[in-house]
Tab-separated table of N, CA and C in Angstrom:
chain	number	residue	atom	x	y	z
A	7	ASP	N	130.150	39.505	-16.311
A	7	ASP	CA	129.188	38.428	-16.469
A	7	ASP	C	129.709	37.432	-17.507
A	8	LEU	N	129.378	36.181	-17.319
A	8	LEU	CA	129.931	35.094	-18.127
A	8	LEU	C	129.652	35.264	-19.620
A	9	SER	N	128.465	35.682	-19.971
A	9	SER	CA	128.161	35.830	-21.401
A	9	SER	C	129.051	36.878	-22.068
A	10	GLN	N	129.398	37.928	-21.360
A	10	GLN	CA	130.293	38.948	-21.914
A	10	GLN	C	131.728	38.429	-22.043
A	11	ILE	N	132.156	37.607	-21.096
A	11	ILE	CA	133.488	37.008	-21.178
A	11	ILE	C	133.561	36.080	-22.396
A	12	ILE	N	132.546	35.256	-22.581
A	12	ILE	CA	132.511	34.342	-23.730
A	12	ILE	C	132.510	35.137	-25.030
A	13	LYS	N	131.719	36.178	-25.076
A	13	LYS	CA	131.672	37.004	-26.284
A	13	LYS	C	133.037	37.626	-26.567
A	14	ARG	N	133.652	38.224	-25.563
A	14	ARG	CA	134.928	38.929	-25.721
A	14	ARG	C	136.077	37.977	-26.035
A	15	GLU	N	136.136	36.863	-25.344
A	15	GLU	CA	137.289	35.975	-25.449
A	15	GLU	C	137.176	34.920	-26.545
A	16	ILE	N	135.930	34.616	-26.979
A	16	ILE	CA	135.765	33.534	-27.953
A	16	ILE	C	134.923	33.953	-29.157
A	17	SER	N	133.680	34.323	-28.924
A	17	SER	CA	132.759	34.568	-30.038
A	17	SER	C	133.271	35.599	-31.030
A	18	ILE	N	133.721	36.723	-30.539
A	18	ILE	CA	134.215	37.776	-31.429
A	18	ILE	C	135.412	37.284	-32.241
A	19	LYS	N	136.214	36.436	-31.655
A	19	LYS	CA	137.434	35.965	-32.311
A	19	LYS	C	137.188	34.894	-33.366
A	20	ILE	N	136.118	34.096	-33.224
A	20	ILE	CA	135.934	32.995	-34.175
A	20	ILE	C	134.664	33.077	-35.017
A	21	ASP	N	133.712	33.889	-34.624
A	21	ASP	CA	132.451	33.958	-35.345
A	21	ASP	C	132.681	34.411	-36.783
A	22	HIS	N	132.118	33.669	-37.726
A	22	HIS	CA	132.198	33.981	-39.158
A	22	HIS	C	133.636	34.102	-39.649
A	23	SER	N	134.499	33.227	-39.160
A	23	SER	CA	135.888	33.250	-39.618
A	23	SER	C	136.270	31.882	-40.170
A	24	TYR	N	137.323	31.860	-40.939
A	24	TYR	CA	137.882	30.630	-41.477
A	24	TYR	C	138.839	30.083	-40.420
A	25	LEU	N	138.392	29.072	-39.685
A	25	LEU	CA	139.133	28.597	-38.520
A	25	LEU	C	140.502	28.022	-38.855
A	26	ASN	N	140.690	27.559	-40.083
A	26	ASN	CA	142.003	27.032	-40.462
A	26	ASN	C	143.084	28.098	-40.392
A	27	GLU	N	142.701	29.351	-40.528
A	27	GLU	CA	143.660	30.452	-40.519
A	27	GLU	C	143.464	31.404	-39.345
A	28	ASN	N	142.628	31.025	-38.395
A	28	ASN	CA	142.311	31.890	-37.266
A	28	ASN	C	143.332	31.694	-36.144
A	29	PRO	N	143.930	32.764	-35.634
A	29	PRO	CA	144.910	32.641	-34.542
A	29	PRO	C	144.358	31.934	-33.298
A	30	PHE	N	143.061	31.997	-33.074
A	30	PHE	CA	142.443	31.322	-31.927
A	30	PHE	C	142.714	29.819	-31.962
A	31	MET	N	142.793	29.262	-33.171
A	31	MET	CA	142.987	27.817	-33.337
A	31	MET	C	144.406	27.465	-33.764
A	32	LEU	N	145.332	28.356	-33.571
A	32	LEU	CA	146.716	28.157	-33.988
A	32	LEU	C	147.279	26.833	-33.466
A	33	GLY	N	147.773	26.026	-34.394
A	33	GLY	CA	148.371	24.751	-34.028
A	33	GLY	C	147.388	23.626	-33.784
A	34	MET	N	146.105	23.869	-34.028
A	34	MET	CA	145.085	22.843	-33.801
A	34	MET	C	144.239	22.675	-35.052
A	35	MET	N	143.794	21.445	-35.312
A	35	MET	CA	142.827	21.217	-36.377
A	35	MET	C	141.493	21.799	-35.903
A	36	PRO	N	140.805	22.573	-36.737
A	36	PRO	CA	139.587	23.252	-36.279
A	36	PRO	C	138.347	22.356	-36.259
A	37	SER	N	138.384	21.309	-35.453
A	37	SER	CA	137.215	20.453	-35.269
A	37	SER	C	136.360	21.012	-34.128
A	38	THR	N	135.147	20.550	-34.038
A	38	THR	CA	134.271	20.968	-32.940
A	38	THR	C	134.907	20.613	-31.600
A	39	GLU	N	135.524	19.451	-31.531
A	39	GLU	CA	136.173	19.009	-30.298
A	39	GLU	C	137.300	19.959	-29.899
A	40	ASN	N	138.098	20.373	-30.877
A	40	ASN	CA	139.218	21.262	-30.576
A	40	ASN	C	138.772	22.687	-30.270
A	41	VAL	N	137.676	23.128	-30.864
A	41	VAL	CA	137.134	24.448	-30.510
A	41	VAL	C	136.704	24.430	-29.044
A	42	ALA	N	136.047	23.353	-28.630
A	42	ALA	CA	135.631	23.235	-27.219
A	42	ALA	C	136.844	23.200	-26.301
A	43	LYS	N	137.859	22.436	-26.672
A	43	LYS	CA	139.062	22.351	-25.850
A	43	LYS	C	139.762	23.706	-25.754
A	44	ARG	N	139.889	24.402	-26.877
A	44	ARG	CA	140.546	25.709	-26.883
A	44	ARG	C	139.741	26.715	-26.061
A	45	ALA	N	138.412	26.664	-26.174
A	45	ALA	CA	137.562	27.555	-25.376
A	45	ALA	C	137.795	27.294	-23.887
A	46	TRP	N	137.913	26.031	-23.503
A	46	TRP	CA	138.206	25.682	-22.109
A	46	TRP	C	139.531	26.308	-21.682
A	47	GLU	N	140.549	26.161	-22.527
A	47	GLU	CA	141.878	26.684	-22.199
A	47	GLU	C	141.861	28.197	-21.985
A	48	VAL	N	140.994	28.886	-22.697
A	48	VAL	CA	140.883	30.339	-22.565
A	48	VAL	C	140.030	30.712	-21.353
A	49	LEU	N	138.891	30.059	-21.199
A	49	LEU	CA	137.929	30.443	-20.164
A	49	LEU	C	138.301	29.994	-18.757
A	50	GLU	N	138.867	28.803	-18.635
A	50	GLU	CA	139.118	28.239	-17.302
A	50	GLU	C	139.972	29.144	-16.424
A	51	PRO	N	141.109	29.658	-16.903
A	51	PRO	CA	141.890	30.525	-16.013
A	51	PRO	C	141.199	31.849	-15.690
A	52	ILE	N	140.438	32.380	-16.617
A	52	ILE	CA	139.715	33.632	-16.363
A	52	ILE	C	138.690	33.432	-15.252
A	53	ILE	N	137.929	32.360	-15.356
A	53	ILE	CA	136.900	32.080	-14.353
A	53	ILE	C	137.537	31.758	-13.002
A	54	ASN	N	138.593	30.975	-13.034
A	54	ASN	CA	139.273	30.593	-11.801
A	54	ASN	C	139.873	31.806	-11.099
A	55	GLU	N	140.596	32.627	-11.828
A	55	GLU	CA	141.309	33.761	-11.230
A	55	GLU	C	140.393	34.929	-10.856
A	56	ASN	N	139.411	35.223	-11.698
A	56	ASN	CA	138.577	36.401	-11.464
A	56	ASN	C	137.335	36.138	-10.620
A	57	TYR	N	136.890	34.901	-10.585
A	57	TYR	CA	135.650	34.599	-9.876
A	57	TYR	C	135.832	33.536	-8.798
A	58	ASN	N	137.070	33.050	-8.641
A	58	ASN	CA	137.349	32.000	-7.676
A	58	ASN	C	136.347	30.854	-7.823
A	59	ALA	N	136.107	30.467	-9.069
A	59	ALA	CA	135.153	29.406	-9.384
A	59	ALA	C	135.828	28.399	-10.312
A	60	THR	N	135.194	27.258	-10.459
A	60	THR	CA	135.702	26.210	-11.326
A	60	THR	C	134.786	26.055	-12.524
A	61	LEU	N	135.366	26.044	-13.703
A	61	LEU	CA	134.593	25.814	-14.925
A	61	LEU	C	134.202	24.346	-14.971
A	62	HIS	N	132.938	24.084	-15.175
A	62	HIS	CA	132.451	22.701	-15.193
A	62	HIS	C	132.536	22.095	-16.584
A	63	CYS	N	132.084	22.838	-17.599
A	63	CYS	CA	131.960	22.255	-18.931
A	63	CYS	C	131.906	23.364	-19.978
A	64	VAL	N	132.431	23.061	-21.159
A	64	VAL	CA	132.249	23.922	-22.323
A	64	VAL	C	131.475	23.104	-23.342
A	65	LYS	N	130.388	23.663	-23.847
A	65	LYS	CA	129.572	22.969	-24.841
A	65	LYS	C	129.569	23.789	-26.122
A	66	VAL	N	129.981	23.152	-27.209
A	66	VAL	CA	129.988	23.792	-28.526
A	66	VAL	C	128.950	23.063	-29.370
A	67	ILE	N	127.987	23.825	-29.892
A	67	ILE	CA	126.892	23.244	-30.667
A	67	ILE	C	127.030	23.660	-32.124
A	68	GLU	N	127.145	22.665	-33.012
A	68	GLU	CA	127.162	22.945	-34.449
A	68	GLU	C	125.744	22.891	-35.011
A	69	THR	N	125.037	21.833	-34.686
A	69	THR	CA	123.640	21.649	-35.074
A	69	THR	C	122.934	21.048	-33.858
A	70	PRO	N	121.615	20.970	-33.879
A	70	PRO	CA	120.925	20.359	-32.732
A	70	PRO	C	121.377	18.925	-32.438
A	71	ASN	N	121.847	18.222	-33.458
A	71	ASN	CA	122.263	16.837	-33.265
A	71	ASN	C	123.775	16.646	-33.199
A	72	HIS	N	124.542	17.708	-33.398
A	72	HIS	CA	126.003	17.594	-33.377
A	72	HIS	C	126.579	18.653	-32.450
A	73	TYR	N	127.043	18.185	-31.310
A	73	TYR	CA	127.641	19.088	-30.332
A	73	TYR	C	128.716	18.338	-29.546
A	74	VAL	N	129.534	19.092	-28.868
A	74	VAL	CA	130.592	18.514	-28.043
A	74	VAL	C	130.541	19.165	-26.674
A	75	GLU	N	130.697	18.370	-25.640
A	75	GLU	CA	130.851	18.860	-24.289
A	75	GLU	C	132.265	18.494	-23.834
A	76	TYR	N	132.982	19.476	-23.348
A	76	TYR	CA	134.355	19.252	-22.880
A	76	TYR	C	134.432	19.598	-21.409
A	77	PHE	N	134.933	18.667	-20.615
A	77	PHE	CA	134.987	18.824	-19.163
A	77	PHE	C	136.409	18.998	-18.641
A	78	GLY	N	137.326	19.369	-19.508
A	78	GLY	CA	138.719	19.502	-19.095
A	78	GLY	C	139.406	18.148	-19.160
A	79	GLU	N	140.683	18.156	-18.809
A	79	GLU	CA	141.421	16.894	-18.913
A	79	GLU	C	141.357	16.087	-17.657
């Protein structure tokens, strides 16, 4: 299920961590935009290969008024 994939592949790796030193963000500035982009890079092939589906969007929410939606390149 998608929520378990997100938890396993992203949440566990970045939750309560210092993103500047987190391997998940290696080579990227840890902005909200880059977290969304990196999440896309991780999730898109998993969803495509395992579910024969296309990822539509990744949404990263920092606060109710500050969020990013990434739709791929």
